[in-house]
């Protein structure tokens, strides 16, 4: 009896498919931390300002120097704090999110080249 022909062997990739790759989870986690830090920086300061306005009116109406009320000074500081939150967002993007995204992008390009070569 003749043997049936063997099915052609397919090469298995050395790495997981991109959708199941652990780098995707790392990217999601890094992006989640980045959003939380930047959001809590801006919203935390604003919430503190609102709480002081509601529960410490004596503090907010006291003068700092030259007749400038503390509440107005804290309100004006909202702009630099927002700029700081933007800076923190960009810093954490460059440090934590971008390297992982670049690694995933390079891996997907290599996968596309390998698939095209088959």
Backbone atoms as SQL, in Angstrom:
CREATE TABLE atoms (id INTEGER PRIMARY KEY, chain TEXT, resi INTEGER, resn TEXT, atom TEXT, x REAL, y REAL, z REAL);
INSERT INTO atoms VALUES
  (1, 'A', 1, 'UNK', 'N', 0.821, -1.176, 0.000),
  (2, 'A', 1, 'UNK', 'CA', 0.000, 0.000, 0.000),
  (3, 'A', 1, 'UNK', 'C', 0.870, 1.248, 0.000),
  (4, 'A', 2, 'UNK', 'N', 0.593, 2.119, -0.934),
  (5, 'A', 2, 'UNK', 'CA', 1.406, 3.351, -0.955),
  (6, 'A', 2, 'UNK', 'C', 0.987, 4.288, 0.178),
  (7, 'A', 3, 'UNK', 'N', 1.954, 4.983, 0.638),
  (8, 'A', 3, 'UNK', 'CA', 1.702, 5.947, 1.710),
  (9, 'A', 3, 'UNK', 'C', 1.075, 7.219, 1.150),
  (10, 'A', 4, 'UNK', 'N', 0.157, 7.795, 1.900),
  (11, 'A', 4, 'UNK', 'CA', -0.387, 9.078, 1.428),
  (12, 'A', 4, 'UNK', 'C', 0.690, 10.155, 1.542),
  (13, 'A', 5, 'UNK', 'N', 0.640, 11.114, 0.641),
  (14, 'A', 5, 'UNK', 'CA', 1.672, 12.165, 0.693),
  (15, 'A', 5, 'UNK', 'C', 1.566, 12.968, 1.995),
  (16, 'A', 6, 'UNK', 'N', 2.720, 13.322, 2.504),
  (17, 'A', 6, 'UNK', 'CA', 2.753, 14.103, 3.737),
  (18, 'A', 6, 'UNK', 'C', 2.331, 15.549, 3.432),
  (19, 'A', 7, 'UNK', 'N', 1.593, 16.140, 4.330),
  (20, 'A', 7, 'UNK', 'CA', 1.230, 17.549, 4.103),
  (21, 'A', 7, 'UNK', 'C', 2.483, 18.418, 4.197),
  (22, 'A', 8, 'UNK', 'N', 2.483, 19.481, 3.435),
  (23, 'A', 8, 'UNK', 'CA', 3.674, 20.339, 3.482),
  (24, 'A', 8, 'UNK', 'C', 3.837, 20.948, 4.878),
  (25, 'A', 9, 'UNK', 'N', 5.068, 21.021, 5.308),
  (26, 'A', 9, 'UNK', 'CA', 5.354, 21.582, 6.626),
  (27, 'A', 9, 'UNK', 'C', 5.364, 23.101, 6.543),
  (28, 'A', 10, 'UNK', 'N', 4.713, 23.669, 7.478),
  (29, 'A', 10, 'UNK', 'CA', 4.716, 25.135, 7.534),
  (30, 'A', 10, 'UNK', 'C', 5.622, 25.559, 8.672),
  (31, 'A', 11, 'UNK', 'N', 6.325, 26.617, 8.430),
  (32, 'A', 11, 'UNK', 'CA', 7.210, 27.137, 9.469),
  (33, 'A', 11, 'UNK', 'C', 6.391, 27.916, 10.476),
  (34, 'A', 12, 'UNK', 'N', 6.649, 27.663, 11.723),
  (35, 'A', 12, 'UNK', 'CA', 5.967, 28.388, 12.777),
  (36, 'A', 12, 'UNK', 'C', 6.773, 29.642, 13.098),
  (37, 'A', 13, 'UNK', 'N', 6.097, 30.743, 13.279),
  (38, 'A', 13, 'UNK', 'CA', 6.844, 31.953, 13.632),
  (39, 'A', 13, 'UNK', 'C', 7.467, 31.815, 15.015),
  (40, 'A', 14, 'UNK', 'N', 8.598, 32.476, 15.206),
  (41, 'A', 14, 'UNK', 'CA', 9.287, 32.425, 16.486),
  (42, 'A', 14, 'UNK', 'C', 8.619, 33.282, 17.540),
  (43, 'A', 15, 'UNK', 'N', 7.741, 34.134, 17.135),
  (44, 'A', 15, 'UNK', 'CA', 7.086, 35.048, 18.071),
  (45, 'A', 15, 'UNK', 'C', 5.578, 34.936, 17.899),
  (46, 'A', 16, 'UNK', 'N', 4.872, 35.486, 18.879),
  (47, 'A', 16, 'UNK', 'CA', 3.413, 35.442, 18.849),
  (48, 'A', 16, 'UNK', 'C', 2.876, 36.392, 17.793),
  (49, 'A', 17, 'UNK', 'N', 1.633, 36.156, 17.424),
  (50, 'A', 17, 'UNK', 'CA', 0.980, 37.088, 16.513),
  (51, 'A', 17, 'UNK', 'C', 0.882, 38.443, 17.193),
  (52, 'A', 18, 'UNK', 'N', 0.835, 39.487, 16.396),
  (53, 'A', 18, 'UNK', 'CA', 0.898, 40.845, 16.935),
  (54, 'A', 18, 'UNK', 'C', -0.245, 41.140, 17.886),
  (55, 'A', 19, 'UNK', 'N', -1.427, 40.648, 17.621),
  (56, 'A', 19, 'UNK', 'CA', -2.555, 40.929, 18.488),
  (57, 'A', 19, 'UNK', 'C', -2.446, 40.277, 19.859),
  (58, 'A', 20, 'UNK', 'N', -1.621, 39.245, 19.980),
  (59, 'A', 20, 'UNK', 'CA', -1.472, 38.549, 21.248),
  (60, 'A', 20, 'UNK', 'C', -0.132, 38.841, 21.904),
  (61, 'A', 21, 'UNK', 'N', 0.603, 39.771, 21.371),
  (62, 'A', 21, 'UNK', 'CA', 1.955, 40.056, 21.824),
  (63, 'A', 21, 'UNK', 'C', 1.936, 40.758, 23.177),
  (64, 'A', 22, 'UNK', 'N', 2.891, 40.444, 24.008),
  (65, 'A', 22, 'UNK', 'CA', 2.945, 41.049, 25.347),
  (66, 'A', 22, 'UNK', 'C', 3.261, 42.548, 25.272),
  (67, 'A', 23, 'UNK', 'N', 3.905, 42.979, 24.190),
  (68, 'A', 23, 'UNK', 'CA', 4.193, 44.410, 24.048),
  (69, 'A', 23, 'UNK', 'C', 2.915, 45.236, 23.942),
  (70, 'A', 24, 'UNK', 'N', 1.873, 44.661, 23.394),
  (71, 'A', 24, 'UNK', 'CA', 0.591, 45.381, 23.319),
  (72, 'A', 24, 'UNK', 'C', 0.085, 45.664, 24.730),
  (73, 'A', 25, 'UNK', 'N', 0.192, 44.679, 25.602),
  (74, 'A', 25, 'UNK', 'CA', -0.219, 44.895, 26.992),
  (75, 'A', 25, 'UNK', 'C', 0.662, 45.934, 27.666),
  (76, 'A', 26, 'UNK', 'N', 1.957, 45.886, 27.394),
  (77, 'A', 26, 'UNK', 'CA', 2.862, 46.897, 27.948),
  (78, 'A', 26, 'UNK', 'C', 2.502, 48.287, 27.459),
  (79, 'A', 27, 'UNK', 'N', 2.166, 48.389, 26.178),
  (80, 'A', 27, 'UNK', 'CA', 1.793, 49.681, 25.607),
  (81, 'A', 27, 'UNK', 'C', 0.515, 50.202, 26.243),
  (82, 'A', 28, 'UNK', 'N', -0.467, 49.342, 26.408),
  (83, 'A', 28, 'UNK', 'CA', -1.716, 49.766, 27.051),
  (84, 'A', 28, 'UNK', 'C', -1.469, 50.248, 28.472),
  (85, 'A', 29, 'UNK', 'N', -0.658, 49.512, 29.217),
  (86, 'A', 29, 'UNK', 'CA', -0.360, 49.898, 30.593),
  (87, 'A', 29, 'UNK', 'C', 0.400, 51.207, 30.675),
  (88, 'A', 30, 'UNK', 'N', 1.386, 51.390, 29.802),
  (89, 'A', 30, 'UNK', 'CA', 2.167, 52.629, 29.804),
  (90, 'A', 30, 'UNK', 'C', 1.289, 53.814, 29.431),
  (91, 'A', 31, 'UNK', 'N', 0.422, 53.623, 28.447),
  (92, 'A', 31, 'UNK', 'CA', -0.464, 54.709, 28.034),
  (93, 'A', 31, 'UNK', 'C', -1.476, 55.038, 29.127),
  (94, 'A', 32, 'UNK', 'N', -1.964, 54.005, 29.820),
  (95, 'A', 32, 'UNK', 'CA', -2.910, 54.216, 30.917),
  (96, 'A', 32, 'UNK', 'C', -2.255, 55.010, 32.049),
  (97, 'A', 33, 'UNK', 'N', -1.030, 54.634, 32.426),
  (98, 'A', 33, 'UNK', 'CA', -0.303, 55.383, 33.463),
  (99, 'A', 33, 'UNK', 'C', -0.054, 56.819, 33.034),
  (100, 'A', 34, 'UNK', 'N', 0.291, 56.996, 31.771),
  (101, 'A', 34, 'UNK', 'CA', 0.556, 58.338, 31.247),
  (102, 'A', 34, 'UNK', 'C', -0.685, 59.214, 31.355),
  (103, 'A', 35, 'UNK', 'N', -1.819, 58.700, 30.960),
  (104, 'A', 35, 'UNK', 'CA', -3.061, 59.472, 31.047),
  (105, 'A', 35, 'UNK', 'C', -3.400, 59.806, 32.485),
  (106, 'A', 36, 'UNK', 'N', -3.240, 58.833, 33.364),
  (107, 'A', 36, 'UNK', 'CA', -3.587, 59.067, 34.774),
  (108, 'A', 36, 'UNK', 'C', -2.709, 60.137, 35.399),
  (109, 'A', 37, 'UNK', 'N', -1.417, 60.082, 35.179),
  (110, 'A', 37, 'UNK', 'CA', -0.508, 61.059, 35.784),
  (111, 'A', 37, 'UNK', 'C', -0.823, 62.463, 35.288),
  (112, 'A', 38, 'UNK', 'N', -0.969, 62.621, 33.985),
  (113, 'A', 38, 'UNK', 'CA', -1.234, 63.947, 33.434),
  (114, 'A', 38, 'UNK', 'C', -2.604, 64.467, 33.863),
  (115, 'A', 39, 'UNK', 'N', -3.590, 63.615, 33.852),
  (116, 'A', 39, 'UNK', 'CA', -4.939, 64.036, 34.231),
  (117, 'A', 39, 'UNK', 'C', -4.999, 64.393, 35.701),
  (118, 'A', 40, 'UNK', 'N', -4.396, 63.572, 36.546),
  (119, 'A', 40, 'UNK', 'CA', -4.421, 63.858, 37.978),
  (120, 'A', 40, 'UNK', 'C', -3.624, 65.105, 38.335),
  (121, 'A', 41, 'UNK', 'N', -2.602, 65.424, 37.554),
  (122, 'A', 41, 'UNK', 'CA', -1.852, 66.655, 37.799),
  (123, 'A', 41, 'UNK', 'C', -2.744, 67.869, 37.590),
  (124, 'A', 42, 'UNK', 'N', -3.415, 67.930, 36.458),
  (125, 'A', 42, 'UNK', 'CA', -4.256, 69.093, 36.151),
  (126, 'A', 42, 'UNK', 'C', -5.531, 69.101, 36.989),
  (127, 'A', 43, 'UNK', 'N', -6.236, 67.993, 37.018),
  (128, 'A', 43, 'UNK', 'CA', -7.502, 67.951, 37.750),
  (129, 'A', 43, 'UNK', 'C', -7.306, 67.999, 39.261),
  (130, 'A', 44, 'UNK', 'N', -6.206, 67.453, 39.738),
  (131, 'A', 44, 'UNK', 'CA', -5.929, 67.503, 41.165),
  (132, 'A', 44, 'UNK', 'C', -5.751, 68.930, 41.658),
  (133, 'A', 45, 'UNK', 'N', -4.999, 69.719, 40.898),
  (134, 'A', 45, 'UNK', 'CA', -4.811, 71.108, 41.286),
  (135, 'A', 45, 'UNK', 'C', -6.136, 71.870, 41.220),
  (136, 'A', 46, 'UNK', 'N', -6.892, 71.654, 40.157),
  (137, 'A', 46, 'UNK', 'CA', -8.169, 72.350, 40.009),
  (138, 'A', 46, 'UNK', 'C', -9.139, 71.959, 41.124),
  (139, 'A', 47, 'UNK', 'N', -9.159, 70.681, 41.483),
  (140, 'A', 47, 'UNK', 'CA', -10.017, 70.224, 42.572),
  (141, 'A', 47, 'UNK', 'C', -9.589, 70.851, 43.894),
  (142, 'A', 48, 'UNK', 'N', -8.293, 70.935, 44.123),
  (143, 'A', 48, 'UNK', 'CA', -7.791, 71.595, 45.323),
  (144, 'A', 48, 'UNK', 'C', -8.233, 73.056, 45.359),
  (145, 'A', 49, 'UNK', 'N', -8.152, 73.723, 44.222),
  (146, 'A', 49, 'UNK', 'CA', -8.586, 75.120, 44.128),
  (147, 'A', 49, 'UNK', 'C', -10.081, 75.240, 44.459),
  (148, 'A', 50, 'UNK', 'N', -10.891, 74.345, 43.897),
  (149, 'A', 50, 'UNK', 'CA', -12.328, 74.382, 44.175),
  (150, 'A', 50, 'UNK', 'C', -12.637, 74.089, 45.641),
  (151, 'A', 51, 'UNK', 'N', -11.964, 73.127, 46.226),
  (152, 'A', 51, 'UNK', 'CA', -12.195, 72.794, 47.629),
  (153, 'A', 51, 'UNK', 'C', -11.792, 73.950, 48.548),
  (154, 'A', 52, 'UNK', 'N', -10.672, 74.570, 48.240),
  (155, 'A', 52, 'UNK', 'CA', -10.263, 75.736, 49.036),
  (156, 'A', 52, 'UNK', 'C', -11.259, 76.879, 48.884),
  (157, 'A', 53, 'UNK', 'N', -11.777, 77.068, 47.682),
  (158, 'A', 53, 'UNK', 'CA', -12.768, 78.124, 47.461),
  (159, 'A', 53, 'UNK', 'C', -14.045, 77.859, 48.245),
  (160, 'A', 54, 'UNK', 'N', -14.443, 76.603, 48.336),
  (161, 'A', 54, 'UNK', 'CA', -15.695, 76.264, 49.009),
  (162, 'A', 54, 'UNK', 'C', -15.551, 76.201, 50.523),
  (163, 'A', 55, 'UNK', 'N', -14.450, 75.631, 51.000),
  (164, 'A', 55, 'UNK', 'CA', -14.349, 75.361, 52.430),
  (165, 'A', 55, 'UNK', 'C', -13.345, 76.236, 53.185),
  (166, 'A', 56, 'UNK', 'N', -12.574, 77.044, 52.474),
  (167, 'A', 56, 'UNK', 'CA', -11.623, 77.936, 53.139),
  (168, 'A', 56, 'UNK', 'C', -11.701, 79.339, 52.534),
  (169, 'A', 57, 'UNK', 'N', -12.870, 79.978, 52.603),
  (170, 'A', 57, 'UNK', 'CA', -12.979, 81.312, 51.995),
  (171, 'A', 57, 'UNK', 'C', -12.081, 82.344, 52.682),
  (172, 'A', 58, 'UNK', 'N', -11.809, 82.164, 53.962),
  (173, 'A', 58, 'UNK', 'CA', -10.912, 83.090, 54.654),
  (174, 'A', 58, 'UNK', 'C', -9.511, 83.057, 54.070),
  (175, 'A', 59, 'UNK', 'N', -9.043, 81.858, 53.743),
  (176, 'A', 59, 'UNK', 'CA', -7.723, 81.712, 53.123),
  (177, 'A', 59, 'UNK', 'C', -7.712, 82.316, 51.722),
  (178, 'A', 60, 'UNK', 'N', -8.760, 82.077, 50.977),
  (179, 'A', 60, 'UNK', 'CA', -8.806, 82.542, 49.584),
  (180, 'A', 60, 'UNK', 'C', -8.937, 84.059, 49.480),
  (181, 'A', 61, 'UNK', 'N', -9.499, 84.703, 50.491),
  (182, 'A', 61, 'UNK', 'CA', -9.647, 86.161, 50.443),
  (183, 'A', 61, 'UNK', 'C', -8.498, 86.888, 51.118),
  (184, 'A', 62, 'UNK', 'N', -7.636, 86.161, 51.810),
  (185, 'A', 62, 'UNK', 'CA', -6.482, 86.824, 52.429),
  (186, 'A', 62, 'UNK', 'C', -5.514, 87.277, 51.341),
  (187, 'A', 63, 'UNK', 'N', -4.763, 88.316, 51.640),
  (188, 'A', 63, 'UNK', 'CA', -3.849, 88.873, 50.637),
  (189, 'A', 63, 'UNK', 'C', -2.465, 88.272, 50.809),
  (190, 'A', 64, 'UNK', 'N', -1.819, 88.099, 49.690),
  (191, 'A', 64, 'UNK', 'CA', -0.470, 87.541, 49.679),
  (192, 'A', 64, 'UNK', 'C', 0.540, 88.677, 49.805),
  (193, 'A', 65, 'UNK', 'N', 0.559, 89.565, 48.825),
  (194, 'A', 65, 'UNK', 'CA', 1.427, 90.740, 48.867),
  (195, 'A', 65, 'UNK', 'C', 0.881, 91.762, 47.879),
  (196, 'A', 66, 'UNK', 'N', 0.966, 93.008, 48.268),
  (197, 'A', 66, 'UNK', 'CA', 0.510, 94.074, 47.383),
  (198, 'A', 66, 'UNK', 'C', -0.984, 94.045, 47.133),
  (199, 'A', 67, 'UNK', 'N', -1.760, 93.466, 48.006),
  (200, 'A', 67, 'UNK', 'CA', -3.204, 93.435, 47.845),
  (201, 'A', 67, 'UNK', 'C', -3.708, 92.337, 46.932),
  (202, 'A', 68, 'UNK', 'N', -2.840, 91.407, 46.526),
  (203, 'A', 68, 'UNK', 'CA', -3.241, 90.293, 45.653),
  (204, 'A', 68, 'UNK', 'C', -3.858, 89.190, 46.501),
  (205, 'A', 69, 'UNK', 'N', -5.133, 88.861, 46.272),
  (206, 'A', 69, 'UNK', 'CA', -5.760, 87.793, 47.062),
  (207, 'A', 69, 'UNK', 'C', -5.187, 86.419, 46.715),
  (208, 'A', 70, 'UNK', 'N', -5.141, 85.562, 47.714),
  (209, 'A', 70, 'UNK', 'CA', -4.622, 84.204, 47.528),
  (210, 'A', 70, 'UNK', 'C', -5.433, 83.440, 46.481),
  (211, 'A', 71, 'UNK', 'N', -6.741, 83.631, 46.477),
  (212, 'A', 71, 'UNK', 'CA', -7.597, 82.942, 45.505),
  (213, 'A', 71, 'UNK', 'C', -7.252, 83.327, 44.075),
  (214, 'A', 72, 'UNK', 'N', -7.001, 84.606, 43.845),
  (215, 'A', 72, 'UNK', 'CA', -6.636, 85.046, 42.497),
  (216, 'A', 72, 'UNK', 'C', -5.276, 84.491, 42.103),
  (217, 'A', 73, 'UNK', 'N', -4.343, 84.489, 43.051),
  (218, 'A', 73, 'UNK', 'CA', -3.019, 83.936, 42.758),
  (219, 'A', 73, 'UNK', 'C', -3.115, 82.449, 42.405),
  (220, 'A', 74, 'UNK', 'N', -3.887, 81.705, 43.199),
  (221, 'A', 74, 'UNK', 'CA', -4.059, 80.278, 42.903),
  (222, 'A', 74, 'UNK', 'C', -4.792, 80.056, 41.584),
  (223, 'A', 75, 'UNK', 'N', -5.743, 80.925, 41.265),
  (224, 'A', 75, 'UNK', 'CA', -6.443, 80.827, 39.974),
  (225, 'A', 75, 'UNK', 'C', -5.506, 81.099, 38.807),
  (226, 'A', 76, 'UNK', 'N', -4.625, 82.080, 38.968),
  (227, 'A', 76, 'UNK', 'CA', -3.663, 82.380, 37.905),
  (228, 'A', 76, 'UNK', 'C', -2.617, 81.276, 37.757),
  (229, 'A', 77, 'UNK', 'N', -2.346, 80.577, 38.835),
  (230, 'A', 77, 'UNK', 'CA', -1.388, 79.470, 38.765),
  (231, 'A', 77, 'UNK', 'C', -1.957, 78.252, 38.030),
  (232, 'A', 78, 'UNK', 'N', -3.239, 78.279, 37.739),
  (233, 'A', 78, 'UNK', 'CA', -3.852, 77.163, 37.017),
  (234, 'A', 78, 'UNK', 'C', -3.239, 76.997, 35.624),
  (235, 'A', 79, 'UNK', 'N', -2.893, 78.109, 34.979),
  (236, 'A', 79, 'UNK', 'CA', -2.303, 78.034, 33.630),
  (237, 'A', 79, 'UNK', 'C', -0.935, 77.347, 33.668),
  (238, 'A', 80, 'UNK', 'N', -0.008, 77.764, 34.553),
  (239, 'A', 80, 'UNK', 'CA', 1.269, 77.036, 34.584),
  (240, 'A', 80, 'UNK', 'C', 1.127, 75.565, 35.003),
  (241, 'A', 81, 'UNK', 'N', 0.183, 75.274, 35.890),
  (242, 'A', 81, 'UNK', 'CA', -0.021, 73.875, 36.292),
  (243, 'A', 81, 'UNK', 'C', -0.529, 73.058, 35.111),
  (244, 'A', 82, 'UNK', 'N', -1.399, 73.633, 34.293),
  (245, 'A', 82, 'UNK', 'CA', -1.875, 72.938, 33.098),
  (246, 'A', 82, 'UNK', 'C', -0.718, 72.710, 32.121),
  (247, 'A', 83, 'UNK', 'N', 0.140, 73.722, 31.969),
  (248, 'A', 83, 'UNK', 'CA', 1.321, 73.553, 31.112),
  (249, 'A', 83, 'UNK', 'C', 2.243, 72.474, 31.669),
  (250, 'A', 84, 'UNK', 'N', 2.362, 72.406, 32.994),
  (251, 'A', 84, 'UNK', 'CA', 3.152, 71.354, 33.619),
  (252, 'A', 84, 'UNK', 'C', 2.548, 69.979, 33.321),
  (253, 'A', 85, 'UNK', 'N', 1.227, 69.875, 33.367),
  (254, 'A', 85, 'UNK', 'CA', 0.569, 68.598, 33.051),
  (255, 'A', 85, 'UNK', 'C', 0.844, 68.189, 31.609),
  (256, 'A', 86, 'UNK', 'N', 0.851, 69.153, 30.710),
  (257, 'A', 86, 'UNK', 'CA', 1.171, 68.849, 29.305),
  (258, 'A', 86, 'UNK', 'C', 2.617, 68.377, 29.192),
  (259, 'A', 87, 'UNK', 'N', 3.522, 69.046, 29.906),
  (260, 'A', 87, 'UNK', 'CA', 4.921, 68.629, 29.899),
  (261, 'A', 87, 'UNK', 'C', 5.119, 67.241, 30.470),
  (262, 'A', 88, 'UNK', 'N', 4.416, 66.927, 31.551),
  (263, 'A', 88, 'UNK', 'CA', 4.486, 65.592, 32.147),
  (264, 'A', 88, 'UNK', 'C', 3.956, 64.555, 31.165),
  (265, 'A', 89, 'UNK', 'N', 2.877, 64.882, 30.471),
  (266, 'A', 89, 'UNK', 'CA', 2.290, 63.983, 29.484),
  (267, 'A', 89, 'UNK', 'C', 3.300, 63.681, 28.378),
  (268, 'A', 90, 'UNK', 'N', 3.955, 64.712, 27.861),
  (269, 'A', 90, 'UNK', 'CA', 4.929, 64.494, 26.789),
  (270, 'A', 90, 'UNK', 'C', 6.162, 63.751, 27.285),
  (271, 'A', 91, 'UNK', 'N', 6.604, 64.052, 28.493),
  (272, 'A', 91, 'UNK', 'CA', 7.765, 63.371, 29.052),
  (273, 'A', 91, 'UNK', 'C', 7.488, 61.883, 29.222),
  (274, 'A', 92, 'UNK', 'N', 6.333, 61.563, 29.794),
  (275, 'A', 92, 'UNK', 'CA', 6.006, 60.154, 29.985),
  (276, 'A', 92, 'UNK', 'C', 5.762, 59.455, 28.649),
  (277, 'A', 93, 'UNK', 'N', 5.299, 60.207, 27.648),
  (278, 'A', 93, 'UNK', 'CA', 5.125, 59.611, 26.314),
  (279, 'A', 93, 'UNK', 'C', 6.486, 59.236, 25.727),
  (280, 'A', 94, 'UNK', 'N', 7.426, 60.161, 25.797),
  (281, 'A', 94, 'UNK', 'CA', 8.752, 59.890, 25.248),
  (282, 'A', 94, 'UNK', 'C', 9.468, 58.782, 26.000),
  (283, 'A', 95, 'UNK', 'N', 9.239, 58.701, 27.292),
  (284, 'A', 95, 'UNK', 'CA', 9.973, 57.753, 28.117),
  (285, 'A', 95, 'UNK', 'C', 9.327, 56.376, 28.182),
  (286, 'A', 96, 'UNK', 'N', 8.011, 56.299, 28.231),
  (287, 'A', 96, 'UNK', 'CA', 7.372, 55.012, 28.461),
  (288, 'A', 96, 'UNK', 'C', 6.558, 54.466, 27.313),
  (289, 'A', 97, 'UNK', 'N', 5.880, 55.341, 26.573),
  (290, 'A', 97, 'UNK', 'CA', 4.950, 54.859, 25.548),
  (291, 'A', 97, 'UNK', 'C', 5.625, 54.745, 24.182),
  (292, 'A', 98, 'UNK', 'N', 6.355, 55.759, 23.781),
  (293, 'A', 98, 'UNK', 'CA', 6.947, 55.771, 22.445),
  (294, 'A', 98, 'UNK', 'C', 7.912, 54.614, 22.183),
  (295, 'A', 99, 'UNK', 'N', 8.816, 54.259, 23.130),
  (296, 'A', 99, 'UNK', 'CA', 9.705, 53.124, 22.836),
  (297, 'A', 99, 'UNK', 'C', 8.950, 51.817, 22.607),
  (298, 'A', 100, 'UNK', 'N', 7.916, 51.578, 23.372),
  (299, 'A', 100, 'UNK', 'CA', 7.137, 50.345, 23.195),
  (300, 'A', 100, 'UNK', 'C', 6.399, 50.388, 21.858),
  (301, 'A', 101, 'UNK', 'N', 5.818, 51.534, 21.515),
  (302, 'A', 101, 'UNK', 'CA', 5.112, 51.667, 20.237),
  (303, 'A', 101, 'UNK', 'C', 6.078, 51.492, 19.061),
  (304, 'A', 102, 'UNK', 'N', 7.280, 52.042, 19.172),
  (305, 'A', 102, 'UNK', 'CA', 8.268, 51.872, 18.096),
  (306, 'A', 102, 'UNK', 'C', 8.676, 50.408, 17.946),
  (307, 'A', 103, 'UNK', 'N', 8.834, 49.722, 19.073),
  (308, 'A', 103, 'UNK', 'CA', 9.202, 48.304, 19.017),
  (309, 'A', 103, 'UNK', 'C', 8.098, 47.497, 18.341),
  (310, 'A', 104, 'UNK', 'N', 6.846, 47.787, 18.659),
  (311, 'A', 104, 'UNK', 'CA', 5.724, 47.087, 18.032),
  (312, 'A', 104, 'UNK', 'C', 5.670, 47.403, 16.542),
  (313, 'A', 105, 'UNK', 'N', 5.899, 48.661, 16.191),
  (314, 'A', 105, 'UNK', 'CA', 5.875, 49.065, 14.782),
  (315, 'A', 105, 'UNK', 'C', 6.963, 48.338, 13.993),
  (316, 'A', 106, 'UNK', 'N', 8.184, 48.289, 14.541),
  (317, 'A', 106, 'UNK', 'CA', 9.270, 47.592, 13.846),
  (318, 'A', 106, 'UNK', 'C', 8.955, 46.107, 13.689),
  (319, 'A', 107, 'UNK', 'N', 8.410, 45.500, 14.737),
  (320, 'A', 107, 'UNK', 'CA', 8.082, 44.079, 14.677),
  (321, 'A', 107, 'UNK', 'C', 6.998, 43.809, 13.640),
  (322, 'A', 108, 'UNK', 'N', 5.993, 44.674, 13.567),
  (323, 'A', 108, 'UNK', 'CA', 4.931, 44.468, 12.577),
  (324, 'A', 108, 'UNK', 'C', 5.452, 44.674, 11.157),
  (325, 'A', 109, 'UNK', 'N', 6.398, 45.600, 10.970),
  (326, 'A', 109, 'UNK', 'CA', 6.991, 45.772, 9.642),
  (327, 'A', 109, 'UNK', 'C', 7.793, 44.539, 9.246),
  (328, 'A', 110, 'UNK', 'N', 8.552, 43.987, 10.197),
  (329, 'A', 110, 'UNK', 'CA', 9.301, 42.764, 9.906),
  (330, 'A', 110, 'UNK', 'C', 8.365, 41.605, 9.594),
  (331, 'A', 111, 'UNK', 'N', 7.266, 41.518, 10.328),
  (332, 'A', 111, 'UNK', 'CA', 6.276, 40.467, 10.057),
  (333, 'A', 111, 'UNK', 'C', 5.686, 40.613, 8.658),
  (334, 'A', 112, 'UNK', 'N', 5.412, 41.846, 8.261),
  (335, 'A', 112, 'UNK', 'CA', 4.853, 42.084, 6.922),
  (336, 'A', 112, 'UNK', 'C', 5.865, 41.699, 5.849),
  (337, 'A', 113, 'UNK', 'N', 7.129, 42.010, 6.060),
  (338, 'A', 113, 'UNK', 'CA', 8.160, 41.651, 5.088),
  (339, 'A', 113, 'UNK', 'C', 8.290, 40.140, 4.992),
  (340, 'A', 114, 'UNK', 'N', 8.275, 39.464, 6.139),
  (341, 'A', 114, 'UNK', 'CA', 8.379, 37.994, 6.139),
  (342, 'A', 114, 'UNK', 'C', 7.202, 37.343, 5.443),
  (343, 'A', 115, 'UNK', 'N', 6.006, 37.875, 5.664),
  (344, 'A', 115, 'UNK', 'CA', 4.810, 37.340, 5.012),
  (345, 'A', 115, 'UNK', 'C', 4.848, 37.572, 3.515),
  (346, 'A', 116, 'UNK', 'N', 5.360, 38.732, 3.103),
  (347, 'A', 116, 'UNK', 'CA', 5.442, 39.023, 1.673),
  (348, 'A', 116, 'UNK', 'C', 6.468, 38.130, 0.982),
  (349, 'A', 117, 'UNK', 'N', 7.497, 37.715, 1.714),
  (350, 'A', 117, 'UNK', 'CA', 8.547, 36.868, 1.131),
  (351, 'A', 117, 'UNK', 'C', 8.090, 35.436, 0.938),
  (352, 'A', 118, 'UNK', 'N', 7.020, 35.041, 1.599),
  (353, 'A', 118, 'UNK', 'CA', 6.563, 33.643, 1.473),
  (354, 'A', 118, 'UNK', 'C', 5.873, 33.404, 0.207);
